[in-house]
PDB file of C-alpha atoms in Angstrom:
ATOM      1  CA  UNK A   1       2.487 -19.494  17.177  1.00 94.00           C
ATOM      2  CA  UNK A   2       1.741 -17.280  14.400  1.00 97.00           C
ATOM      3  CA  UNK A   3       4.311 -15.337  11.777  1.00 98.00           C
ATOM      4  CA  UNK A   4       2.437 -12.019  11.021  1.00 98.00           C
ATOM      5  CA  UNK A   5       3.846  -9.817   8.209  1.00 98.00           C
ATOM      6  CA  UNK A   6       3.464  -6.567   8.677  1.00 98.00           C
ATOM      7  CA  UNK A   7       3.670  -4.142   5.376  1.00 98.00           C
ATOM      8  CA  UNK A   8       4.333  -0.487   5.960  1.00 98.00           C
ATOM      9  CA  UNK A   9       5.065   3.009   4.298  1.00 98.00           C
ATOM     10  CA  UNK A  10       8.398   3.520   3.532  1.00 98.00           C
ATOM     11  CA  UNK A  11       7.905   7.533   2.613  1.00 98.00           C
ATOM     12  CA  UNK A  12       7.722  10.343   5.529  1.00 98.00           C
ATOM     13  CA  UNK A  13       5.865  12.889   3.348  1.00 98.00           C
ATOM     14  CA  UNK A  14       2.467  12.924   1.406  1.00 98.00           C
ATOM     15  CA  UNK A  15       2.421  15.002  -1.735  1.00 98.00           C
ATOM     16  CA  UNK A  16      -0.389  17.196  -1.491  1.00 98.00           C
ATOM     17  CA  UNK A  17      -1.956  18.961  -4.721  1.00 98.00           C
ATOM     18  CA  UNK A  18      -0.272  22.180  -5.053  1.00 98.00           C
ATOM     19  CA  UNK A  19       2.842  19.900  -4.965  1.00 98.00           C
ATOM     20  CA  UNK A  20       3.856  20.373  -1.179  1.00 97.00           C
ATOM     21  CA  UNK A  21       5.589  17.609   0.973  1.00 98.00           C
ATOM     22  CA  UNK A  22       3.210  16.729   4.155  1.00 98.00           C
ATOM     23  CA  UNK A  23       5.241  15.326   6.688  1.00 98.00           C
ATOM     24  CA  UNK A  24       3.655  11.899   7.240  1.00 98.00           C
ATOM     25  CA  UNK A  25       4.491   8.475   7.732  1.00 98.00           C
ATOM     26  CA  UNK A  26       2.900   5.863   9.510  1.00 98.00           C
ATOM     27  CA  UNK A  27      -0.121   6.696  12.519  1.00 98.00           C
ATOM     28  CA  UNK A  28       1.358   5.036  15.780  1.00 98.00           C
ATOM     29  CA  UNK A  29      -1.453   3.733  17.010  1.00 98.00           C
ATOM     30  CA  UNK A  30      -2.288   1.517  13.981  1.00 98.00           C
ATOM     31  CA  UNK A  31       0.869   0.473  14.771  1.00 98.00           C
ATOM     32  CA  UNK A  32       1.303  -0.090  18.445  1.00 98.00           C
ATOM     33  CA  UNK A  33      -2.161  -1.466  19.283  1.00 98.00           C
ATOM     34  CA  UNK A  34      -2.214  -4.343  17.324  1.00 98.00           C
ATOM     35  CA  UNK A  35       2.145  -5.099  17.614  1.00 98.00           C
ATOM     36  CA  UNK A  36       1.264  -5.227  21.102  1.00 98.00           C
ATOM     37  CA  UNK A  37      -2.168  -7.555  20.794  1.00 98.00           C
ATOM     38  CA  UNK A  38      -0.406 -10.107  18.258  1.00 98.00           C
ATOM     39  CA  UNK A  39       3.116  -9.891  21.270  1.00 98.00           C
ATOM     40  CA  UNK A  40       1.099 -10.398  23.929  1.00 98.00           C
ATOM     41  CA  UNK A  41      -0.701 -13.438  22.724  1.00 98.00           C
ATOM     42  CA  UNK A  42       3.057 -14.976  22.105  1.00 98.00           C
ATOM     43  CA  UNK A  43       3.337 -14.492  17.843  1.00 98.00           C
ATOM     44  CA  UNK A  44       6.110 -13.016  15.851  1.00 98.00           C
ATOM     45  CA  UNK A  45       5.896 -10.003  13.846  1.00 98.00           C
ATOM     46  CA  UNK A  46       7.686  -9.209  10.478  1.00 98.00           C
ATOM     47  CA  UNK A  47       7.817  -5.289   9.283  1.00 98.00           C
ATOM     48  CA  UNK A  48       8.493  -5.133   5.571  1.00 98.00           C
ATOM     49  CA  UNK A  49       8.427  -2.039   3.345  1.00 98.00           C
ATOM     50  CA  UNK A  50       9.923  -1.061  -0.098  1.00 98.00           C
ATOM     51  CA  UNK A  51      13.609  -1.080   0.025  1.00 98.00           C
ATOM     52  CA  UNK A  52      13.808  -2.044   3.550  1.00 98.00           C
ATOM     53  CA  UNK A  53      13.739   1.464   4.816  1.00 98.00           C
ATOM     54  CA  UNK A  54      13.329   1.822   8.489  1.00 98.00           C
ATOM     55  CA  UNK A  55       9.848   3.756   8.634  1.00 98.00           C
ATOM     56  CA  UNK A  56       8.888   6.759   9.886  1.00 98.00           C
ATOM     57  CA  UNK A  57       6.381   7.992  11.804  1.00 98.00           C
ATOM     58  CA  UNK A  58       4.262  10.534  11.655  1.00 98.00           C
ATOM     59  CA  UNK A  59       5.059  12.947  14.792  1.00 97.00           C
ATOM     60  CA  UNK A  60       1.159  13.862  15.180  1.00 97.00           C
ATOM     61  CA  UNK A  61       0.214  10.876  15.941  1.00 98.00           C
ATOM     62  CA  UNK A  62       2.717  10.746  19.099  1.00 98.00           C
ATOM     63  CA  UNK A  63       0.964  14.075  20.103  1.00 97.00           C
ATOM     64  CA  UNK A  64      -0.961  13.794  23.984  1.00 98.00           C
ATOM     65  CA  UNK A  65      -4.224  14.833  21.881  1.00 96.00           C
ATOM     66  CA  UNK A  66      -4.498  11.543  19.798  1.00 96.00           C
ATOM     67  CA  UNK A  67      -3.214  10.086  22.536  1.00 97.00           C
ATOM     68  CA  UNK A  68      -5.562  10.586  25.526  1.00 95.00           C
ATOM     69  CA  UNK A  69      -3.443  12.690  27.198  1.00 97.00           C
ATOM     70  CA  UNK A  70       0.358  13.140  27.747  1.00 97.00           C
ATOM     71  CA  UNK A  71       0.276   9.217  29.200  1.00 97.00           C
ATOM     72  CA  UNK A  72      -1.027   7.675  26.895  1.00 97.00           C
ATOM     73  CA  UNK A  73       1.442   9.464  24.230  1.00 97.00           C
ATOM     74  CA  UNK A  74       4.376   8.115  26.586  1.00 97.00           C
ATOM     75  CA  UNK A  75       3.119   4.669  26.251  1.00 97.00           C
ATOM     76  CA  UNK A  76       2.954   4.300  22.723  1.00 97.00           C
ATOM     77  CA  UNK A  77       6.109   6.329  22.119  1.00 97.00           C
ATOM     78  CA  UNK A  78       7.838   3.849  24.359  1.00 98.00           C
ATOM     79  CA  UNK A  79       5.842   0.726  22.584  1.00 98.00           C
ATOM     80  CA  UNK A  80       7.890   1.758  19.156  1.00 98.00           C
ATOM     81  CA  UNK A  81      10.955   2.596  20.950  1.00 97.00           C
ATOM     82  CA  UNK A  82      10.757  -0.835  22.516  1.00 97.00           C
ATOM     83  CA  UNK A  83       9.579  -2.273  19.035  1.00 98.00           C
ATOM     84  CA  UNK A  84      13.257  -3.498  17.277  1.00 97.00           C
ATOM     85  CA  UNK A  85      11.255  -4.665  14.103  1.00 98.00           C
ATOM     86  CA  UNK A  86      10.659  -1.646  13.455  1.00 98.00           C
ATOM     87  CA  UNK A  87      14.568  -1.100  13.270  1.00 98.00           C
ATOM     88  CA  UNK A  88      14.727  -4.222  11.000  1.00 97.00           C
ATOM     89  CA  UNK A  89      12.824  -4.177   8.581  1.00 98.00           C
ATOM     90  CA  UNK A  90      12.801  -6.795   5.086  1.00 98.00           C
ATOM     91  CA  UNK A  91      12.482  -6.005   1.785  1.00 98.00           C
ATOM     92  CA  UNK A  92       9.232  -5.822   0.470  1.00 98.00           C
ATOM     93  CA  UNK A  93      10.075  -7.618  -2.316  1.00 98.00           C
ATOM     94  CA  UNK A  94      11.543 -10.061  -0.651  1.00 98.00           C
ATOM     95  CA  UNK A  95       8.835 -11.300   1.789  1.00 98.00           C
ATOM     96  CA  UNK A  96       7.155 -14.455   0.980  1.00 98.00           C
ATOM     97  CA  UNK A  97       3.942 -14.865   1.723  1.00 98.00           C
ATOM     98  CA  UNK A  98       4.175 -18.826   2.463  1.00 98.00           C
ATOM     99  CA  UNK A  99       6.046 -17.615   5.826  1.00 98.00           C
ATOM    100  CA  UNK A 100       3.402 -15.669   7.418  1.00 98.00           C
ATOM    101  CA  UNK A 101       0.239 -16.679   8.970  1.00 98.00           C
ATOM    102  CA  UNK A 102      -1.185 -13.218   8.492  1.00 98.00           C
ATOM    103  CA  UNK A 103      -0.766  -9.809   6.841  1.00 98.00           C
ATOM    104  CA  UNK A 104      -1.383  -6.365   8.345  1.00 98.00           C
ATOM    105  CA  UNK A 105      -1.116  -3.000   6.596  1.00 98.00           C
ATOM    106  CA  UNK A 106      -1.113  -0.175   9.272  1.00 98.00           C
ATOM    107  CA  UNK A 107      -2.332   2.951   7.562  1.00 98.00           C
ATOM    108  CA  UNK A 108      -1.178   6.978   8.043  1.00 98.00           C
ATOM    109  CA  UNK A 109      -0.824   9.304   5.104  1.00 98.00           C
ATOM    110  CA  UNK A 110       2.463   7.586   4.071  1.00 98.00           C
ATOM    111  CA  UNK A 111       0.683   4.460   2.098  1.00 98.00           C
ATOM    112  CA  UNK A 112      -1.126   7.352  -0.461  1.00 98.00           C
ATOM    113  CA  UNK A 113       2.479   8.239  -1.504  1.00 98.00           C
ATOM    114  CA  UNK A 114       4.081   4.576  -2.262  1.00 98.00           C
ATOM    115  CA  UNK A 115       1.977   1.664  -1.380  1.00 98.00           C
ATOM    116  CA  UNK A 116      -0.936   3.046  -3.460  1.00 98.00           C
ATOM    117  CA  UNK A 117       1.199   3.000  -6.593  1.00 98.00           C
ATOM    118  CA  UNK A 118       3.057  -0.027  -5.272  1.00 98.00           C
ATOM    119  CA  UNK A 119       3.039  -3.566  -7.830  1.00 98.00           C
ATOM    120  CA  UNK A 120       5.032  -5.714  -5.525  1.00 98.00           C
ATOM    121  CA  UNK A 121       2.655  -4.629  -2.616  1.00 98.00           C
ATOM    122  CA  UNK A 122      -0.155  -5.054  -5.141  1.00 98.00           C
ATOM    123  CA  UNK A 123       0.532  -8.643  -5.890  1.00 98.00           C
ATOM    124  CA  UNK A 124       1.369  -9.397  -1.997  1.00 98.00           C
ATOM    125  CA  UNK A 125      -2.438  -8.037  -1.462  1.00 98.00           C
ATOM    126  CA  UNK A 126      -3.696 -10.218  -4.594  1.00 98.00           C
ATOM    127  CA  UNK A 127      -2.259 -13.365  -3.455  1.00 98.00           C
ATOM    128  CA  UNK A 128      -3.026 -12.541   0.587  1.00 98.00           C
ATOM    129  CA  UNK A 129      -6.746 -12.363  -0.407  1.00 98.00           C
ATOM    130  CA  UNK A 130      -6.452 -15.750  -2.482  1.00 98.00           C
ATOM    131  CA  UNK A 131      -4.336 -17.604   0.215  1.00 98.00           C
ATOM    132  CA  UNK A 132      -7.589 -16.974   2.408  1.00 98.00           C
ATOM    133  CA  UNK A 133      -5.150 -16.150   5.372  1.00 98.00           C
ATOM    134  CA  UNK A 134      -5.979 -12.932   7.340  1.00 98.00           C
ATOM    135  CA  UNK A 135      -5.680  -9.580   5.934  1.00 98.00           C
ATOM    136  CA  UNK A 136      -6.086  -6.595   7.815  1.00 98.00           C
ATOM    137  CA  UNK A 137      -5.859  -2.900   6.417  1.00 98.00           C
ATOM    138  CA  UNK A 138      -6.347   0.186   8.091  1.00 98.00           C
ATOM    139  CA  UNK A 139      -7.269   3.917   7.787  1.00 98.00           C
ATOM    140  CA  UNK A 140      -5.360   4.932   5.057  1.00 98.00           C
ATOM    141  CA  UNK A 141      -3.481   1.496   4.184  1.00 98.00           C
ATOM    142  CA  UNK A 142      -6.523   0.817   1.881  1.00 98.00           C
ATOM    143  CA  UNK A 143      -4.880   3.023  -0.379  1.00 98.00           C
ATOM    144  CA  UNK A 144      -2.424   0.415  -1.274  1.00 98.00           C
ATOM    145  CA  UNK A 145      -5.795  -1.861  -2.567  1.00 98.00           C
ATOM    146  CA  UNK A 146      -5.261   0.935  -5.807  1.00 98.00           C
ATOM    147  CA  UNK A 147      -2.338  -1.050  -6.651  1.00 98.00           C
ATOM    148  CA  UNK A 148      -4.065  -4.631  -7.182  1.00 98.00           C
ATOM    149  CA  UNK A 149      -5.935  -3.160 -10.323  1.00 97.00           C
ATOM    150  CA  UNK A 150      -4.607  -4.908 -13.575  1.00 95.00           C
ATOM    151  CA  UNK A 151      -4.935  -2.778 -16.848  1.00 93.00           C
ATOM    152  CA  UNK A 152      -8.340  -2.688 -17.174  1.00 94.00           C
ATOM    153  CA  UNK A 153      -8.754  -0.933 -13.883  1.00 94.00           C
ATOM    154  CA  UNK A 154     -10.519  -4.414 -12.114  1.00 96.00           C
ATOM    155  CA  UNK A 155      -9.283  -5.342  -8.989  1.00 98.00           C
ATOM    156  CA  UNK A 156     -10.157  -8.666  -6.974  1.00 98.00           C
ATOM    157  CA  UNK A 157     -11.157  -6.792  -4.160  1.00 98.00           C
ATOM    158  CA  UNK A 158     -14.002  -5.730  -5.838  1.00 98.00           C
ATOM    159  CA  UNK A 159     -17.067  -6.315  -4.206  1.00 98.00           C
ATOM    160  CA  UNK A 160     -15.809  -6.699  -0.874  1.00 98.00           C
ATOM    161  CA  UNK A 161     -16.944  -5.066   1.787  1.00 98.00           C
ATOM    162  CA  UNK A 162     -14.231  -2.556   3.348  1.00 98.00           C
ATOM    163  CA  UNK A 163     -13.597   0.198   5.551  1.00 98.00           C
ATOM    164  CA  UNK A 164     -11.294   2.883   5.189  1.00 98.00           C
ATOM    165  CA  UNK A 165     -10.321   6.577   6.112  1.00 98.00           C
ATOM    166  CA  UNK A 166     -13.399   8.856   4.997  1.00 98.00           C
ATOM    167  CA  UNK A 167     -14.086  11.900   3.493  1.00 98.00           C
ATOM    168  CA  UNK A 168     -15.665  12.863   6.198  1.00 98.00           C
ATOM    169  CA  UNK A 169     -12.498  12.560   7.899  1.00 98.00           C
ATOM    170  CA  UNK A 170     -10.287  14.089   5.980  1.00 98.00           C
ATOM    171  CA  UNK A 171     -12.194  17.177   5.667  1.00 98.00           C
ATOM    172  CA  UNK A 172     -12.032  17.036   9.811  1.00 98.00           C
ATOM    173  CA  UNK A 173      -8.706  16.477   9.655  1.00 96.00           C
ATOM    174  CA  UNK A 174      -8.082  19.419   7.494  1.00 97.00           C
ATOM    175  CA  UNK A 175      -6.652  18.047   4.148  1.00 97.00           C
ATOM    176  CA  UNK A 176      -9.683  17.207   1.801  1.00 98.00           C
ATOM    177  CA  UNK A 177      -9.422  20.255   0.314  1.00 97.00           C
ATOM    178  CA  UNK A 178      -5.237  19.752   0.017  1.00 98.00           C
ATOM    179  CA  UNK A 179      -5.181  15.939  -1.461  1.00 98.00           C
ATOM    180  CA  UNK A 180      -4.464  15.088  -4.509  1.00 98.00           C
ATOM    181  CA  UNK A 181      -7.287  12.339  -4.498  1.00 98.00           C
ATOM    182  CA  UNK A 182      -9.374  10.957  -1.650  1.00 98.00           C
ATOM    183  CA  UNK A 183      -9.326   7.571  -0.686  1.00 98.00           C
ATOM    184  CA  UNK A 184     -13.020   6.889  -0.039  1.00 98.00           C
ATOM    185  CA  UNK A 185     -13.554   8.129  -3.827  1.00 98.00           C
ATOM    186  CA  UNK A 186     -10.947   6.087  -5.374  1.00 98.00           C
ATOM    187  CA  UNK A 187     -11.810   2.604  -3.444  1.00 98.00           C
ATOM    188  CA  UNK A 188     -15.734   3.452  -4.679  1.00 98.00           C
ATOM    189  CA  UNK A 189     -13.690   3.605  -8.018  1.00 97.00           C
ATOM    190  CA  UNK A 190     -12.082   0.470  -7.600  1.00 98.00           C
ATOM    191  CA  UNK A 191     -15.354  -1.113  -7.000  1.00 98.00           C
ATOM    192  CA  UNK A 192     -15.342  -2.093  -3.683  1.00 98.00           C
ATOM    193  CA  UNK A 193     -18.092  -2.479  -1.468  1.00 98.00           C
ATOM    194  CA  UNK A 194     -17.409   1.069   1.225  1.00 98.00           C
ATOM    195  CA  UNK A 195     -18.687   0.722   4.436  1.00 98.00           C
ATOM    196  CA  UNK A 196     -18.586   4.095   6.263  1.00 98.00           C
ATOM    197  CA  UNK A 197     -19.516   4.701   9.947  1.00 98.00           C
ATOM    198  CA  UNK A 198     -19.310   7.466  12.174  1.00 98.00           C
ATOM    199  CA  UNK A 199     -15.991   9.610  11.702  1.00 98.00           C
ATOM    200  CA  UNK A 200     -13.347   8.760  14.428  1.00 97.00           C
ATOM    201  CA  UNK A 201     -15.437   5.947  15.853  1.00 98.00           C
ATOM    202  CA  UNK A 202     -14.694   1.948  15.945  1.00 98.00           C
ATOM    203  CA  UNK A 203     -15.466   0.751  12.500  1.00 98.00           C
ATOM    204  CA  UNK A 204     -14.535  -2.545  11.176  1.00 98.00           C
ATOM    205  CA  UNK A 205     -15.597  -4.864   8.180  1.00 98.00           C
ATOM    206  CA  UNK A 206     -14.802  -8.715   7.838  1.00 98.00           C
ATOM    207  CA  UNK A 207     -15.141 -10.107   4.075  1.00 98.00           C
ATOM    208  CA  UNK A 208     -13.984 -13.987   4.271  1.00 98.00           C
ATOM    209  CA  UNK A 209     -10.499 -13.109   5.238  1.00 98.00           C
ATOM    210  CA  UNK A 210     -10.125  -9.439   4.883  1.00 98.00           C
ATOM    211  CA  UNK A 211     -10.352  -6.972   7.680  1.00 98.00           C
ATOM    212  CA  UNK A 212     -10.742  -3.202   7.839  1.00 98.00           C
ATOM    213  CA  UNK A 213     -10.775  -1.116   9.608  1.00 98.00           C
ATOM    214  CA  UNK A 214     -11.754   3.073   9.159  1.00 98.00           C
ATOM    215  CA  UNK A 215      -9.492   4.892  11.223  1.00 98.00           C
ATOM    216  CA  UNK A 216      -7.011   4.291  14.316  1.00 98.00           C
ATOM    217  CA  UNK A 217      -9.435   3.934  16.668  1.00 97.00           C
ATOM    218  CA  UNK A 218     -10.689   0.706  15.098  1.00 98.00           C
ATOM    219  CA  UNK A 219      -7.212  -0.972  14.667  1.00 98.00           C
ATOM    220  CA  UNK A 220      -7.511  -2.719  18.289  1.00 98.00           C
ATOM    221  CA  UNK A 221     -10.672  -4.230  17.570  1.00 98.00           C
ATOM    222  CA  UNK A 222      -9.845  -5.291  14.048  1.00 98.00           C
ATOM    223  CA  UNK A 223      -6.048  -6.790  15.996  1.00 98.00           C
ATOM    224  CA  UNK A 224      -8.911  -8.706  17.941  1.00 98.00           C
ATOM    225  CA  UNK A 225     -10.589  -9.726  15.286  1.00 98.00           C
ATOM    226  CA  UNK A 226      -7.508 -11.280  13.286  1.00 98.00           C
ATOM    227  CA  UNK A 227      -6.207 -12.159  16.793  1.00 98.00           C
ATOM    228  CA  UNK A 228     -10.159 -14.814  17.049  1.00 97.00           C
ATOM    229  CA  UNK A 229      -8.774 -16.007  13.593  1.00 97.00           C
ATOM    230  CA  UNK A 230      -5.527 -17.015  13.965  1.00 96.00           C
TER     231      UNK A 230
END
């Protein structure tokens, strides 16, 4: 069975730009969906994040609306109460890649605060992509791809193909006029190769071993996806 590392925020706000603290975190569902995929087909998961703080999560994406309803928000509340690696997380700086099978960044607005700015996390992500075991990012966890660029501003990600978060999106969503920076501009920056699909719909991209995925609703398939590789 597999050993999948898990890398998440370790912030519960997003700085916007008039310098206001979003409460944020991670997005449950990027979570929970694939957790429970990689459980139920019998392999271990790891949660690391800077310092070893416990995340947080980001109480709108427990809400019945993202949900599908108030069951649906029940199940995935009780999927990270039941979840004790969330509890338990490693150090970030202490997690060795040679341990894991795989690597999966669950996204949220909490990755644009830390993980995007992140050098440990930015060498994890180099050497992940050279090992040529999976790596899966999603929604906003591309943001922590920013963080692999070496002085010059290249980044071996470059030319992949990858999907992330949109602009689209984020104007929906009601903060592309409040951010700082937008995602979807700065990976276009970093010279990857952005795939965008319809906003809120199932998008992935596979690149040799890295999958992304646009938003939550695509972290199940891209959990399925890893799930066919491992």
């Amino acid at each position: 069975m597999a050993h999948i590392l898990f890398v998440m925020t370790g912030v519960d706000y997003w700085t916007l730009a008039d310098g206001t603290k979003h409460p944020t975190g991670y997005w449950a569902e990027e979570f929970a969906a694939p957790y429970e995929a990689f459980k139920a087909a019998g392999h271990t998961v790891v949660v690391a994040t800077p310092g070893s703080v416990i995340p947080s999560v980001d109480r709108g994406s427990l809400a019945p609306e993202v949900n599908g309803g108030a069951e649906g928000a029940e199940k995935i509340a009780e999927t990270l109460r039941a979840a004790t690696e969330l509890t338990q997380p490693i150090n970030l700086e202490d997690a060795d890649l040679a341990a894991y099978d795989a690597v999966y960044y669950p996204g949220g607005h909490g990755p644009m605060e830390d993980l995007a700015v992140d050098a440990v996390s930015g060498k994890l992500l180099t050497d992940a992509l050279a090992s040529g075991k999976p790596l899966g990012v999603v929604c906003h966890a591309p943001a922590a791809l920013l963080a692999t660029a070496d002085a010059d501003g290249k980044s071996p990600f470059a030319g992949y193909r990858v999907a992330a978060f949109t602009n689209a999106e984020e104007t929906q969503a009601g903060f592309a006029d409040k951010a700082k920076w937008l995602l979807q501009d700065r990976l276009i920056e970093l010279g990857v190769d952005y795939r965008e699909g319809e906003p809120w719909a199932p998008h992935i991209e596979v690149d040799r071993n890295l999958y992304t995925g646009q938003n939550p609703a695509s972290s199940a398939p891209l959990a399925a996806e890893i799930l066919k590789a491992l």
